[in-house]
PDB file of C-alpha atoms in Angstrom:
ATOM      1  CA  MET A  10    -172.246 140.322 -77.349  1.00  0.00           C
ATOM      2  CA  ASP A  11    -172.285 142.902 -80.265  1.00  0.00           C
ATOM      3  CA  LEU A  12    -170.771 141.629 -83.189  1.00  0.00           C
ATOM      4  CA  PRO A  13    -171.666 144.777 -85.366  1.00  0.00           C
ATOM      5  CA  GLU A  14    -170.056 147.079 -83.071  1.00  0.00           C
ATOM      6  CA  LEU A  15    -167.193 144.662 -82.851  1.00  0.00           C
ATOM      7  CA  GLY A  16    -166.628 144.897 -86.595  1.00  0.00           C
ATOM      8  CA  ARG A  17    -166.826 148.760 -86.468  1.00  0.00           C
ATOM      9  CA  PHE A  18    -164.242 148.761 -83.605  1.00  0.00           C
ATOM     10  CA  LEU A  19    -161.881 146.569 -85.520  1.00  0.00           C
ATOM     11  CA  ARG A  20    -161.918 148.632 -88.737  1.00  0.00           C
ATOM     12  CA  SER A  21    -161.608 152.001 -86.623  1.00  0.00           C
ATOM     13  CA  ARG A  22    -158.301 150.381 -84.986  1.00  0.00           C
ATOM     14  CA  ARG A  23    -156.944 148.964 -88.444  1.00  0.00           C
ATOM     15  CA  ASP A  24    -157.085 152.297 -89.963  1.00  0.00           C
ATOM     16  CA  ARG A  25    -155.033 154.214 -87.662  1.00  0.00           C
ATOM     17  CA  ILE A  26    -152.043 151.682 -87.713  1.00  0.00           C
ATOM     18  CA  ARG A  27    -149.317 152.568 -90.406  1.00  0.00           C
ATOM     19  CA  PRO A  28    -147.776 149.611 -92.086  1.00  0.00           C
ATOM     20  CA  SER A  29    -144.191 150.566 -90.880  1.00  0.00           C
ATOM     21  CA  ASP A  30    -145.634 150.458 -87.360  1.00  0.00           C
ATOM     22  CA  VAL A  31    -145.589 146.861 -87.731  1.00  0.00           C
ATOM     23  CA  GLY A  32    -142.810 146.484 -90.036  1.00  0.00           C
ATOM     24  CA  LEU A  33    -144.461 146.184 -93.232  1.00  0.00           C
ATOM     25  CA  PRO A  34    -143.277 148.150 -96.391  1.00  0.00           C
ATOM     26  CA  VAL A  35    -145.026 150.998 -97.738  1.00  0.00           C
ATOM     27  CA  GLY A  36    -145.540 150.549-101.390  1.00  0.00           C
ATOM     28  CA  PRO A  37    -146.293 153.363-103.891  1.00  0.00           C
ATOM     29  CA  ARG A  38    -149.845 151.539-104.996  1.00  0.00           C
ATOM     30  CA  ARG A  39    -151.109 151.291-101.384  1.00  0.00           C
ATOM     31  CA  ARG A  40    -154.708 152.935-101.453  1.00  0.00           C
ATOM     32  CA  VAL A  41    -155.240 152.892 -97.464  1.00  0.00           C
ATOM     33  CA  PRO A  42    -153.345 154.922 -95.028  1.00  0.00           C
ATOM     34  CA  GLY A  43    -153.752 152.150 -92.474  1.00  0.00           C
ATOM     35  CA  LEU A  44    -153.649 148.303 -92.642  1.00  0.00           C
ATOM     36  CA  ARG A  45    -155.315 146.264 -95.283  1.00  0.00           C
ATOM     37  CA  ARG A  46    -157.707 143.403 -93.784  1.00  0.00           C
ATOM     38  CA  ASP A  47    -155.533 140.648 -95.245  1.00  0.00           C
ATOM     39  CA  GLU A  48    -152.501 142.045 -93.232  1.00  0.00           C
ATOM     40  CA  VAL A  49    -154.299 142.075 -90.205  1.00  0.00           C
ATOM     41  CA  ALA A  50    -155.332 138.541 -90.760  1.00  0.00           C
ATOM     42  CA  VAL A  51    -151.701 137.691 -91.385  1.00  0.00           C
ATOM     43  CA  LEU A  52    -150.644 139.071 -88.032  1.00  0.00           C
ATOM     44  CA  ALA A  53    -153.334 137.813 -86.141  1.00  0.00           C
ATOM     45  CA  GLY A  54    -152.738 134.234 -87.542  1.00  0.00           C
ATOM     46  CA  ALA A  55    -156.170 134.142 -88.946  1.00  0.00           C
ATOM     47  CA  SER A  56    -157.737 133.513 -92.652  1.00  0.00           C
ATOM     48  CA  VAL A  57    -158.392 136.553 -94.531  1.00  0.00           C
ATOM     49  CA  GLU A  58    -162.287 135.337 -95.023  1.00  0.00           C
ATOM     50  CA  TYR A  59    -162.680 134.811 -91.392  1.00  0.00           C
ATOM     51  CA  TYR A  60    -161.387 138.142 -90.643  1.00  0.00           C
ATOM     52  CA  ILE A  61    -163.301 140.032 -93.149  1.00  0.00           C
ATOM     53  CA  GLU A  62    -166.595 138.183 -91.636  1.00  0.00           C
ATOM     54  CA  LEU A  63    -165.562 139.796 -88.330  1.00  0.00           C
ATOM     55  CA  GLU A  64    -165.345 143.522 -89.608  1.00  0.00           C
ATOM     56  CA  ARG A  65    -168.593 142.726 -91.378  1.00  0.00           C
ATOM     57  CA  GLY A  66    -170.076 141.844 -87.836  1.00  0.00           C
ATOM     58  CA  ALA A  67    -170.871 138.205 -88.893  1.00  0.00           C
ATOM     59  CA  GLY A  68    -169.866 134.942 -88.406  1.00  0.00           C
ATOM     60  CA  SER A  69    -169.537 133.116 -84.964  1.00  0.00           C
ATOM     61  CA  GLN A  70    -168.160 134.573 -81.790  1.00  0.00           C
ATOM     62  CA  PRO A  71    -164.511 135.018 -81.757  1.00  0.00           C
ATOM     63  CA  SER A  72    -162.291 132.923 -79.173  1.00  0.00           C
ATOM     64  CA  GLU A  73    -160.286 134.292 -76.444  1.00  0.00           C
ATOM     65  CA  GLN A  74    -157.237 133.138 -78.378  1.00  0.00           C
ATOM     66  CA  MET A  75    -158.190 135.005 -81.544  1.00  0.00           C
ATOM     67  CA  LEU A  76    -159.152 138.142 -79.356  1.00  0.00           C
ATOM     68  CA  ALA A  77    -155.689 138.206 -77.763  1.00  0.00           C
ATOM     69  CA  ALA A  78    -154.048 137.848 -81.238  1.00  0.00           C
ATOM     70  CA  LEU A  79    -156.085 140.657 -82.728  1.00  0.00           C
ATOM     71  CA  ALA A  80    -155.176 142.586 -79.691  1.00  0.00           C
ATOM     72  CA  ARG A  81    -151.814 142.041 -80.481  1.00  0.00           C
ATOM     73  CA  ALA A  82    -151.797 142.736 -84.314  1.00  0.00           C
ATOM     74  CA  LEU A  83    -153.699 145.857 -83.903  1.00  0.00           C
ATOM     75  CA  ARG A  84    -151.391 147.355 -81.066  1.00  0.00           C
ATOM     76  CA  LEU A  85    -154.171 147.582 -78.521  1.00  0.00           C
ATOM     77  CA  THR A  86    -153.859 149.415 -75.490  1.00  0.00           C
ATOM     78  CA  ARG A  87    -155.177 147.457 -72.302  1.00  0.00           C
ATOM     79  CA  ASP A  88    -158.475 149.463 -72.287  1.00  0.00           C
ATOM     80  CA  GLU A  89    -158.840 149.039 -75.829  1.00  0.00           C
ATOM     81  CA  ARG A  90    -157.834 145.169 -75.241  1.00  0.00           C
ATOM     82  CA  ASP A  91    -160.728 145.059 -72.635  1.00  0.00           C
ATOM     83  CA  HIS A  92    -163.380 146.860 -74.845  1.00  0.00           C
ATOM     84  CA  LEU A  93    -162.534 144.116 -77.254  1.00  0.00           C
ATOM     85  CA  TYR A  94    -163.327 141.172 -75.277  1.00  0.00           C
ATOM     86  CA  GLN A  95    -166.669 142.992 -73.705  1.00  0.00           C
ATOM     87  CA  LEU A  96    -167.610 143.571 -77.444  1.00  0.00           C
ATOM     88  CA  ALA A  97    -167.241 139.841 -78.261  1.00  0.00           C
ATOM     89  CA  GLY A  98    -168.983 138.672 -75.124  1.00  0.00           C
ATOM     90  CA  ARG A  99    -165.847 137.183 -73.792  1.00  0.00           C
ATOM     91  CA  PRO A 100    -164.517 137.785 -70.024  1.00  0.00           C
ATOM     92  CA  VAL A 101    -161.890 140.353 -69.662  1.00  0.00           C
ATOM     93  CA  PRO A 102    -158.583 138.530 -68.892  1.00  0.00           C
ATOM     94  CA  ALA A 103    -157.995 139.139 -65.266  1.00  0.00           C
ATOM     95  CA  GLY A 104    -155.115 141.374 -64.284  1.00  0.00           C
ATOM     96  CA  GLY A 105    -153.991 141.327 -67.796  1.00  0.00           C
ATOM     97  CA  THR A 106    -150.184 141.070 -67.394  1.00  0.00           C
ATOM     98  CA  SER A 107    -149.694 137.724 -69.027  1.00  0.00           C
ATOM     99  CA  SER A 108    -152.505 138.048 -71.619  1.00  0.00           C
ATOM    100  CA  HIS A 109    -151.882 141.545 -73.378  1.00  0.00           C
ATOM    101  CA  VAL A 110    -148.299 142.558 -74.580  1.00  0.00           C
ATOM    102  CA  HIS A 111    -147.532 146.116 -74.195  1.00  0.00           C
ATOM    103  CA  PRO A 112    -147.730 147.751 -77.514  1.00  0.00           C
ATOM    104  CA  SER A 113    -144.785 149.460 -77.565  1.00  0.00           C
ATOM    105  CA  LEU A 114    -142.367 146.522 -76.560  1.00  0.00           C
ATOM    106  CA  ALA A 115    -144.365 144.571 -79.262  1.00  0.00           C
ATOM    107  CA  ASP A 116    -143.548 147.257 -81.857  1.00  0.00           C
ATOM    108  CA  LEU A 117    -139.560 147.052 -80.702  1.00  0.00           C
ATOM    109  CA  LEU A 118    -139.611 143.469 -80.902  1.00  0.00           C
ATOM    110  CA  GLN A 119    -141.030 143.565 -84.304  1.00  0.00           C
ATOM    111  CA  ARG A 120    -137.728 145.541 -85.380  1.00  0.00           C
ATOM    112  CA  LEU A 121    -135.305 143.315 -83.687  1.00  0.00           C
ATOM    113  CA  ASP A 122    -135.363 140.741 -86.220  1.00  0.00           C
ATOM    114  CA  GLY A 123    -131.508 140.389 -86.342  1.00  0.00           C
ATOM    115  CA  THR A 124    -131.109 139.307 -82.695  1.00  0.00           C
ATOM    116  CA  PRO A 125    -132.892 136.904 -80.276  1.00  0.00           C
ATOM    117  CA  ALA A 126    -135.519 138.756 -78.507  1.00  0.00           C
ATOM    118  CA  GLN A 127    -138.553 138.153 -76.278  1.00  0.00           C
ATOM    119  CA  VAL A 128    -141.081 139.873 -74.181  1.00  0.00           C
ATOM    120  CA  ILE A 129    -141.720 138.650 -70.705  1.00  0.00           C
ATOM    121  CA  THR A 130    -143.672 139.506 -67.709  1.00  0.00           C
ATOM    122  CA  ASP A 131    -142.472 140.416 -64.363  1.00  0.00           C
ATOM    123  CA  LEU A 132    -142.849 136.820 -63.094  1.00  0.00           C
ATOM    124  CA  HIS A 133    -140.894 135.705 -66.221  1.00  0.00           C
ATOM    125  CA  ALA A 134    -143.777 134.200 -68.288  1.00  0.00           C
ATOM    126  CA  VAL A 135    -142.659 134.600 -71.932  1.00  0.00           C
ATOM    127  CA  LEU A 136    -145.267 136.837 -73.929  1.00  0.00           C
ATOM    128  CA  LEU A 137    -143.792 136.948 -77.385  1.00  0.00           C
ATOM    129  CA  GLN A 138    -140.722 135.531 -79.107  1.00  0.00           C
ATOM    130  CA  ASN A 139    -139.322 136.212 -82.297  1.00  0.00           C
ATOM    131  CA  ASP A 140    -137.771 133.504 -84.362  1.00  0.00           C
ATOM    132  CA  LEU A 141    -134.429 133.669 -83.045  1.00  0.00           C
ATOM    133  CA  ALA A 142    -135.442 133.516 -79.655  1.00  0.00           C
ATOM    134  CA  ILE A 143    -137.182 130.413 -80.116  1.00  0.00           C
ATOM    135  CA  ALA A 144    -134.263 129.089 -81.882  1.00  0.00           C
ATOM    136  CA  LEU A 145    -131.648 130.037 -78.792  1.00  0.00           C
ATOM    137  CA  LEU A 146    -134.146 129.351 -75.895  1.00  0.00           C
ATOM    138  CA  GLY A 147    -136.768 127.097 -77.368  1.00  0.00           C
ATOM    139  CA  ASP A 148    -140.738 127.634 -77.871  1.00  0.00           C
ATOM    140  CA  ALA A 149    -141.916 129.023 -74.773  1.00  0.00           C
ATOM    141  CA  SER A 150    -145.605 128.891 -76.006  1.00  0.00           C
ATOM    142  CA  VAL A 151    -146.209 125.224 -74.903  1.00  0.00           C
ATOM    143  CA  HIS A 152    -146.284 126.203 -71.295  1.00  0.00           C
ATOM    144  CA  THR A 153    -149.270 127.063 -69.778  1.00  0.00           C
ATOM    145  CA  GLY A 154    -150.608 127.849 -66.124  1.00  0.00           C
ATOM    146  CA  ALA A 155    -147.778 128.274 -63.450  1.00  0.00           C
ATOM    147  CA  ARG A 156    -145.447 126.577 -65.787  1.00  0.00           C
ATOM    148  CA  ALA A 157    -145.662 129.529 -68.080  1.00  0.00           C
ATOM    149  CA  SER A 158    -143.041 131.337 -65.701  1.00  0.00           C
ATOM    150  CA  PHE A 159    -139.386 130.179 -66.221  1.00  0.00           C
ATOM    151  CA  LEU A 160    -138.815 131.074 -62.790  1.00  0.00           C
ATOM    152  CA  TYR A 161    -141.263 128.599 -61.398  1.00  0.00           C
ATOM    153  CA  ARG A 162    -139.824 125.832 -63.822  1.00  0.00           C
ATOM    154  CA  TRP A 163    -136.452 126.771 -62.763  1.00  0.00           C
ATOM    155  CA  PHE A 164    -137.079 125.754 -59.109  1.00  0.00           C
ATOM    156  CA  THR A 165    -139.635 122.894 -60.013  1.00  0.00           C
ATOM    157  CA  ASP A 166    -138.132 121.177 -63.273  1.00  0.00           C
ATOM    158  CA  VAL A 167    -134.320 120.002 -63.348  1.00  0.00           C
ATOM    159  CA  GLU A 168    -134.553 119.798 -67.281  1.00  0.00           C
ATOM    160  CA  ALA A 169    -135.352 124.017 -67.189  1.00  0.00           C
ATOM    161  CA  ARG A 170    -131.849 124.301 -65.557  1.00  0.00           C
ATOM    162  CA  GLU A 171    -130.178 122.895 -68.872  1.00  0.00           C
ATOM    163  CA  LEU A 172    -130.157 126.274 -70.242  1.00  0.00           C
ATOM    164  CA  TYR A 173    -127.372 127.297 -68.316  1.00  0.00           C
ATOM    165  CA  PRO A 174    -124.067 125.500 -67.058  1.00  0.00           C
ATOM    166  CA  VAL A 175    -124.213 123.864 -64.057  1.00  0.00           C
ATOM    167  CA  VAL A 176    -121.616 126.097 -62.423  1.00  0.00           C
ATOM    168  CA  ASP A 177    -123.687 129.315 -62.979  1.00  0.00           C
ATOM    169  CA  HIS A 178    -127.071 127.703 -61.399  1.00  0.00           C
ATOM    170  CA  ASP A 179    -126.556 129.076 -57.963  1.00  0.00           C
ATOM    171  CA  HIS A 180    -126.032 132.595 -59.387  1.00  0.00           C
ATOM    172  CA  HIS A 181    -129.141 132.324 -61.382  1.00  0.00           C
ATOM    173  CA  SER A 182    -131.214 131.011 -58.530  1.00  0.00           C
ATOM    174  CA  ARG A 183    -130.203 134.012 -56.223  1.00  0.00           C
ATOM    175  CA  THR A 184    -130.838 136.574 -59.240  1.00  0.00           C
ATOM    176  CA  PHE A 185    -134.165 134.931 -60.006  1.00  0.00           C
ATOM    177  CA  VAL A 186    -135.346 135.302 -56.098  1.00  0.00           C
ATOM    178  CA  ALA A 187    -134.148 138.880 -55.720  1.00  0.00           C
ATOM    179  CA  ASP A 188    -135.769 139.715 -58.835  1.00  0.00           C
ATOM    180  CA  LEU A 189    -139.153 138.136 -57.935  1.00  0.00           C
ATOM    181  CA  ARG A 190    -138.978 139.984 -54.476  1.00  0.00           C
ATOM    182  CA  ALA A 191    -138.375 143.264 -56.205  1.00  0.00           C
ATOM    183  CA  ALA A 192    -141.360 142.689 -58.738  1.00  0.00           C
ATOM    184  CA  SER A 193    -143.518 141.631 -55.664  1.00  0.00           C
ATOM    185  CA  SER A 194    -142.738 144.978 -54.170  1.00  0.00           C
ATOM    186  CA  ARG A 195    -144.312 146.673 -57.094  1.00  0.00           C
ATOM    187  CA  ARG A 196    -147.426 145.096 -56.888  1.00  0.00           C
ATOM    188  CA  ALA A 197    -150.352 145.083 -54.489  1.00  0.00           C
ATOM    189  CA  ALA A 198    -149.321 143.268 -51.072  1.00  0.00           C
ATOM    190  CA  ASP A 199    -152.316 140.622 -51.630  1.00  0.00           C
ATOM    191  CA  ASP A 200    -151.751 140.287 -55.465  1.00  0.00           C
ATOM    192  CA  PRO A 201    -152.660 136.692 -56.246  1.00  0.00           C
ATOM    193  CA  GLU A 202    -150.173 136.068 -58.999  1.00  0.00           C
ATOM    194  CA  VAL A 203    -147.254 136.778 -56.866  1.00  0.00           C
ATOM    195  CA  THR A 204    -148.653 135.394 -53.216  1.00  0.00           C
ATOM    196  CA  ASP A 205    -149.606 132.056 -55.138  1.00  0.00           C
ATOM    197  CA  LEU A 206    -146.497 131.782 -56.895  1.00  0.00           C
ATOM    198  CA  VAL A 207    -144.283 132.401 -53.869  1.00  0.00           C
ATOM    199  CA  ALA A 208    -146.479 129.905 -51.631  1.00  0.00           C
ATOM    200  CA  GLU A 209    -146.088 127.245 -54.355  1.00  0.00           C
ATOM    201  CA  LEU A 210    -142.484 127.536 -54.481  1.00  0.00           C
ATOM    202  CA  GLN A 211    -141.885 127.937 -50.855  1.00  0.00           C
ATOM    203  CA  GLN A 212    -143.655 124.582 -50.561  1.00  0.00           C
ATOM    204  CA  ARG A 213    -141.947 122.671 -53.548  1.00  0.00           C
ATOM    205  CA  SER A 214    -138.404 124.258 -53.533  1.00  0.00           C
ATOM    206  CA  PRO A 215    -136.267 124.274 -50.202  1.00  0.00           C
ATOM    207  CA  GLU A 216    -133.822 126.215 -52.311  1.00  0.00           C
ATOM    208  CA  PHE A 217    -136.252 128.859 -53.138  1.00  0.00           C
ATOM    209  CA  ALA A 218    -137.806 128.991 -49.516  1.00  0.00           C
ATOM    210  CA  ALA A 219    -134.093 129.422 -48.252  1.00  0.00           C
ATOM    211  CA  LEU A 220    -133.411 132.205 -50.518  1.00  0.00           C
ATOM    212  CA  TRP A 221    -136.720 133.826 -50.384  1.00  0.00           C
ATOM    213  CA  GLU A 222    -135.929 134.149 -46.640  1.00  0.00           C
ATOM    214  CA  GLN A 223    -132.789 136.084 -47.147  1.00  0.00           C
ATOM    215  CA  HIS A 224    -134.881 139.258 -48.566  1.00  0.00           C
ATOM    216  CA  ASP A 225    -132.392 140.041 -51.192  1.00  0.00           C
ATOM    217  CA  VAL A 226    -134.067 142.429 -53.589  1.00  0.00           C
ATOM    218  CA  GLY A 227    -132.796 143.422 -57.259  1.00  0.00           C
ATOM    219  CA  PHE A 228    -134.238 143.598 -60.576  1.00  0.00           C
ATOM    220  CA  ARG A 229    -132.181 141.583 -63.498  1.00  0.00           C
ATOM    221  CA  ARG A 230    -131.062 144.148 -65.677  1.00  0.00           C
ATOM    222  CA  ALA A 231    -128.238 144.099 -68.026  1.00  0.00           C
ATOM    223  CA  GLU A 232    -125.940 140.974 -67.232  1.00  0.00           C
ATOM    224  CA  ARG A 233    -123.545 138.828 -68.865  1.00  0.00           C
ATOM    225  CA  LYS A 234    -124.505 134.937 -69.085  1.00  0.00           C
ATOM    226  CA  ARG A 235    -123.636 131.726 -70.738  1.00  0.00           C
ATOM    227  CA  ILE A 236    -126.487 129.831 -72.469  1.00  0.00           C
ATOM    228  CA  VAL A 237    -126.173 126.413 -73.484  1.00  0.00           C
ATOM    229  CA  HIS A 238    -127.305 125.567 -76.884  1.00  0.00           C
ATOM    230  CA  ARG A 239    -127.787 122.203 -77.924  1.00  0.00           C
ATOM    231  CA  GLU A 240    -126.172 122.161 -81.510  1.00  0.00           C
ATOM    232  CA  LEU A 241    -124.031 125.658 -80.939  1.00  0.00           C
ATOM    233  CA  GLY A 242    -122.550 124.643 -77.688  1.00  0.00           C
ATOM    234  CA  VAL A 243    -122.078 127.364 -74.876  1.00  0.00           C
ATOM    235  CA  LEU A 244    -122.885 131.110 -76.039  1.00  0.00           C
ATOM    236  CA  GLU A 245    -121.602 133.941 -73.975  1.00  0.00           C
ATOM    237  CA  VAL A 246    -124.133 136.876 -74.464  1.00  0.00           C
ATOM    238  CA  ASN A 247    -125.254 140.259 -73.029  1.00  0.00           C
ATOM    239  CA  CYS A 248    -128.936 139.992 -71.764  1.00  0.00           C
ATOM    240  CA  LEU A 249    -130.369 143.516 -72.003  1.00  0.00           C
ATOM    241  CA  ASN A 250    -133.614 144.699 -70.623  1.00  0.00           C
ATOM    242  CA  LEU A 251    -136.074 147.205 -71.493  1.00  0.00           C
ATOM    243  CA  PHE A 252    -138.916 147.763 -68.761  1.00  0.00           C
ATOM    244  CA  SER A 253    -142.526 148.794 -69.496  1.00  0.00           C
ATOM    245  CA  ASP A 254    -143.674 152.107 -67.678  1.00  0.00           C
ATOM    246  CA  ASP A 255    -145.471 150.108 -64.816  1.00  0.00           C
ATOM    247  CA  GLY A 256    -142.503 147.584 -64.727  1.00  0.00           C
ATOM    248  CA  ARG A 257    -144.744 144.246 -65.230  1.00  0.00           C
ATOM    249  CA  GLN A 258    -143.255 143.619 -68.726  1.00  0.00           C
ATOM    250  CA  ARG A 259    -139.803 143.758 -69.997  1.00  0.00           C
ATOM    251  CA  LEU A 260    -138.228 143.272 -73.653  1.00  0.00           C
ATOM    252  CA  LEU A 261    -135.106 141.031 -73.593  1.00  0.00           C
ATOM    253  CA  TRP A 262    -132.698 140.707 -76.441  1.00  0.00           C
ATOM    254  CA  PHE A 263    -129.313 138.983 -76.691  1.00  0.00           C
ATOM    255  CA  THR A 264    -126.070 140.289 -78.068  1.00  0.00           C
ATOM    256  CA  PRO A 265    -122.821 138.331 -78.044  1.00  0.00           C
ATOM    257  CA  ALA A 266    -120.170 139.023 -75.392  1.00  0.00           C
ATOM    258  CA  LEU A 267    -117.360 140.942 -76.890  1.00  0.00           C
ATOM    259  CA  GLY A 268    -114.079 139.040 -76.925  1.00  0.00           C
ATOM    260  CA  THR A 269    -115.905 135.534 -77.459  1.00  0.00           C
ATOM    261  CA  ASP A 270    -116.695 133.689 -80.869  1.00  0.00           C
ATOM    262  CA  SER A 271    -120.285 133.756 -79.899  1.00  0.00           C
ATOM    263  CA  ALA A 272    -120.875 136.443 -82.724  1.00  0.00           C
ATOM    264  CA  ASP A 273    -120.174 133.866 -85.273  1.00  0.00           C
ATOM    265  CA  ARG A 274    -122.131 131.175 -83.507  1.00  0.00           C
ATOM    266  CA  LEU A 275    -125.189 133.463 -83.021  1.00  0.00           C
ATOM    267  CA  ALA A 276    -125.113 134.072 -86.653  1.00  0.00           C
ATOM    268  CA  LEU A 277    -125.822 130.435 -87.182  1.00  0.00           C
ATOM    269  CA  LEU A 278    -129.174 130.518 -85.330  1.00  0.00           C
ATOM    270  CA  SER A 279    -131.194 131.451 -88.139  1.00  0.00           C
ATOM    271  CA  VAL A 280    -129.585 128.660 -90.138  1.00  0.00           C
ATOM    272  CA  VAL A 281    -129.945 126.027 -87.138  1.00  0.00           C
ATOM    273  CA  GLY A 282    -133.253 127.061 -86.112  1.00  0.00           C
ATOM    274  CA  THR A 283    -134.808 123.878 -84.547  1.00  0.00           C
ATOM    275  CA  GLN A 284    -132.879 121.638 -86.971  1.00  0.00           C
ATOM    276  CA  ASP A 285    -129.719 120.147 -85.906  1.00  0.00           C
ATOM    277  CA  LEU A 286    -126.278 120.723 -87.846  1.00  0.00           C
ATOM    278  CA  GLY A 287    -126.374 117.479 -89.619  1.00  0.00           C
ATOM    279  CA  GLY A 288    -129.569 118.316 -91.065  1.00  0.00           C
ATOM    280  CA  LEU A 289    -131.664 115.950 -88.967  1.00  0.00           C
ATOM    281  CA  SER A 290    -134.679 116.919 -86.649  1.00  0.00           C
ATOM    282  CA  ALA A 291    -133.205 118.073 -83.281  1.00  0.00           C
ATOM    283  CA  PRO A 292    -134.616 115.476 -80.479  1.00  0.00           C
ATOM    284  CA  ALA A 293    -137.425 116.898 -78.608  1.00  0.00           C
ATOM    285  CA  GLY A 294    -136.151 118.614 -75.288  1.00  0.00           C
ATOM    286  CA  PRO A 295    -137.440 121.074 -72.966  1.00  0.00           C
ATOM    287  CA  PRO A 296    -138.596 124.549 -74.309  1.00  0.00           C
ATOM    288  CA  ARG A 297    -136.488 127.408 -72.582  1.00  0.00           C
ATOM    289  CA  GLY A 298    -137.828 130.601 -71.423  1.00  0.00           C
TER     290      GLY A 298
END
């Protein structure tokens, strides 16, 4: 652990980011070209005092959760993220797919504040959501371990299927499995994330096992789908995908399907949020990813 060097590294990364890179306004009185310390603190969900101590090379050893938040806030590359963990004396996350959001995808999501959008891995674990995606699909951050993958929950938790109308379930099961096989072919044959996921799903879900044996392959790209929202009803949307260079992450955003009334109802998402239209808190239910 080298906290003084950690502080210097944080300052160097903060100085290189322009406010516009993270969706912040550039005022005429700004005295620094990069981000201010208080802006990084807000982006990382830390107190300003705590972040100042980190840059001074003082204070306590930052947690792995804080390091992940700082890596996102500072738009670190994977190599820079690994270096940050090493300076802090924390183990570098294995693989990295589910713990570090691709900077360019995070930047794009920051700009999609008028439509539901989220970043997921190739195994359908949600990494980042904007507020509208949480309002539409539920807060996916509550899921950890294997359950972080919506694909895993789809085949092991009946409540996860409430996201889509029952008549569409067979279609989504087929496309989930075909997408997983396509994703697995991009990885090493012995990749533990994929092999463990497939093995457990084969054991727990006869439906998955049968579909896996069909060897269908196909990434989920642009498609029209119906989403069941607790207060707004069934919404018909276009789900669009933008893949990272290595294919391990993708940005999903949702637009209303033409010829439907979904545009008007999607516009209510920012009003509804996690509250029902009667003003009462929505009953607890399964987060959707």
